[in-house]
Amino acid sequence: MKRLGQWIIYIIIGLLAILWALPVILVLMNASKSLTDFNQGNIWAFPTTFQLGKNIMEAIRMGGLGLGLLSSFSYGVLGAGIAIILSAMAAFGIVILRLKGGFYWFLLIYSGTIFPFQMYLVPLFKGYQELGLYDTFVGMLLFYTAIAIPFCVFLLRNYMAALPYEIVEAAQLDGFRSFGIFIRIIGPHLLPPISVLFLFQFTWIWNDLVFGMTLTRSETIRPIMAGLATMQGIYFRSGVTTLLAGIVLTSLPTVLLFFALQRNFIKGMQHSVKS
């Protein structure tokens, strides 16, 4: 009976995996077709000529996706990285240094997640115009860093709270100061949750469309998803296969990042579930 239950679970998981994979396969197949091949009308037919590379190059040329890729990569790496560093220091102060009123400081930081992000659009737009941050790299980086901090503090605070405080006391007896404890004692334990956070925040920044469209207008500053959205209005000039190739191109970085961080990501998720 137990074996039968396991087989049922495996079958359900297999069916879910197939359902998830079908749209991905469909996009890849049609992104690899020529426009003539696609216009035959059968989206499930295999491409007669493989033109994925050509279609990607056309998407980069027509949609200006090259600059968008560079911008989004910079926003994702720097925004997520800076947010994680600042959040780790904040969580360290709240949990390890036990700052006075630390819980209330945590609530103040975490309150940034209470309201829907769309409520920030108009104030941000007006404020950025007045401060000269509209359509600037610094302005976008500041926004992405700030928006990522509350969740990072939340996860890192919970993770540090689960660490045995005895290791901190032992380090203090050995003569370590606060910065030394943070870098040499607590830091190595944070690799799994940092991997989870970096993947989540990088993916969110990479996939952002609303703020990218609202706070930028030039191709050199605009993130990749805003460029892809603009491309949807002009795809008829080159064909839907070019648009699909652009979608494949914009999906690759997050997939590659997941595989690169897979080991620490799984460890971090397991610890988060236990916490």
PDB file of N, CA and C in Angstrom, residues 3 14 44 76 79 98 121 126 136 145 185 191 230 234 236 251 254 257:
ATOM      1  N   ARG A   3       3.925   1.476  -1.189  1.00  0.00           N
ATOM      2  CA  ARG A   3       4.545   1.592  -2.507  1.00  0.00           C
ATOM      3  C   ARG A   3       3.567   2.184  -3.520  1.00  0.00           C
ATOM      4  N   GLY A  14       5.099  13.820 -12.028  1.00  0.00           N
ATOM      5  CA  GLY A  14       5.463  13.729 -13.438  1.00  0.00           C
ATOM      6  C   GLY A  14       4.498  14.489 -14.329  1.00  0.00           C
ATOM      7  N   TRP A  44       2.554  23.481 -33.124  1.00  0.00           N
ATOM      8  CA  TRP A  44       3.144  22.290 -32.510  1.00  0.00           C
ATOM      9  C   TRP A  44       4.084  21.551 -33.450  1.00  0.00           C
ATOM     10  N   GLY A  76      20.266  44.132 -11.246  1.00  0.00           N
ATOM     11  CA  GLY A  76      20.042  42.915 -10.488  1.00  0.00           C
ATOM     12  C   GLY A  76      21.204  42.572  -9.568  1.00  0.00           C
ATOM     13  N   GLY A  79      21.849  45.889  -7.179  1.00  0.00           N
ATOM     14  CA  GLY A  79      20.698  46.133  -6.307  1.00  0.00           C
ATOM     15  C   GLY A  79      20.519  45.031  -5.283  1.00  0.00           C
ATOM     16  N   ARG A  98      21.795  42.875  19.666  1.00  0.00           N
ATOM     17  CA  ARG A  98      20.641  43.105  20.539  1.00  0.00           C
ATOM     18  C   ARG A  98      20.457  44.591  20.851  1.00  0.00           C
ATOM     19  N   LEU A 121       4.079  54.345  -7.251  1.00  0.00           N
ATOM     20  CA  LEU A 121       4.384  54.820  -8.600  1.00  0.00           C
ATOM     21  C   LEU A 121       4.332  56.343  -8.715  1.00  0.00           C
ATOM     22  N   LYS A 126       7.016  61.596  -9.246  1.00  0.00           N
ATOM     23  CA  LYS A 126       7.126  63.026  -8.959  1.00  0.00           C
ATOM     24  C   LYS A 126       8.414  63.345  -8.191  1.00  0.00           C
ATOM     25  N   THR A 136      17.683  57.864 -14.659  1.00  0.00           N
ATOM     26  CA  THR A 136      19.114  57.784 -14.356  1.00  0.00           C
ATOM     27  C   THR A 136      19.430  56.404 -13.788  1.00  0.00           C
ATOM     28  N   THR A 145      17.421  48.729  -4.809  1.00  0.00           N
ATOM     29  CA  THR A 145      18.064  48.380  -3.542  1.00  0.00           C
ATOM     30  C   THR A 145      17.092  48.558  -2.377  1.00  0.00           C
ATOM     31  N   ILE A 185      32.458  34.976  11.880  1.00  0.00           N
ATOM     32  CA  ILE A 185      31.660  33.984  12.612  1.00  0.00           C
ATOM     33  C   ILE A 185      30.274  33.825  11.989  1.00  0.00           C
ATOM     34  N   LEU A 191      25.656  31.921   3.924  1.00  0.00           N
ATOM     35  CA  LEU A 191      25.717  31.622   2.489  1.00  0.00           C
ATOM     36  C   LEU A 191      24.419  31.010   1.939  1.00  0.00           C
ATOM     37  N   THR A 230       8.189  47.156 -25.142  1.00  0.00           N
ATOM     38  CA  THR A 230       8.191  48.058 -26.300  1.00  0.00           C
ATOM     39  C   THR A 230       8.267  47.268 -27.589  1.00  0.00           C
ATOM     40  N   ILE A 234       6.128  46.475 -31.862  1.00  0.00           N
ATOM     41  CA  ILE A 234       6.754  46.607 -33.180  1.00  0.00           C
ATOM     42  C   ILE A 234       7.112  45.257 -33.792  1.00  0.00           C
ATOM     43  N   PHE A 236       5.540  43.157 -35.387  1.00  0.00           N
ATOM     44  CA  PHE A 236       4.995  42.862 -36.715  1.00  0.00           C
ATOM     45  C   PHE A 236       5.963  43.230 -37.823  1.00  0.00           C
ATOM     46  N   SER A 251      14.851  35.131 -20.571  1.00  0.00           N
ATOM     47  CA  SER A 251      14.627  34.106 -19.547  1.00  0.00           C
ATOM     48  C   SER A 251      15.905  33.397 -19.144  1.00  0.00           C
ATOM     49  N   THR A 254      18.101  34.207 -15.446  1.00  0.00           N
ATOM     50  CA  THR A 254      17.560  33.709 -14.182  1.00  0.00           C
ATOM     51  C   THR A 254      17.653  32.190 -14.098  1.00  0.00           C
ATOM     52  N   LEU A 257      21.281  31.420 -13.356  1.00  0.00           N
ATOM     53  CA  LEU A 257      21.586  31.790 -11.977  1.00  0.00           C
ATOM     54  C   LEU A 257      21.071  30.743 -11.007  1.00  0.00           C
TER      55      LEU A 257
END
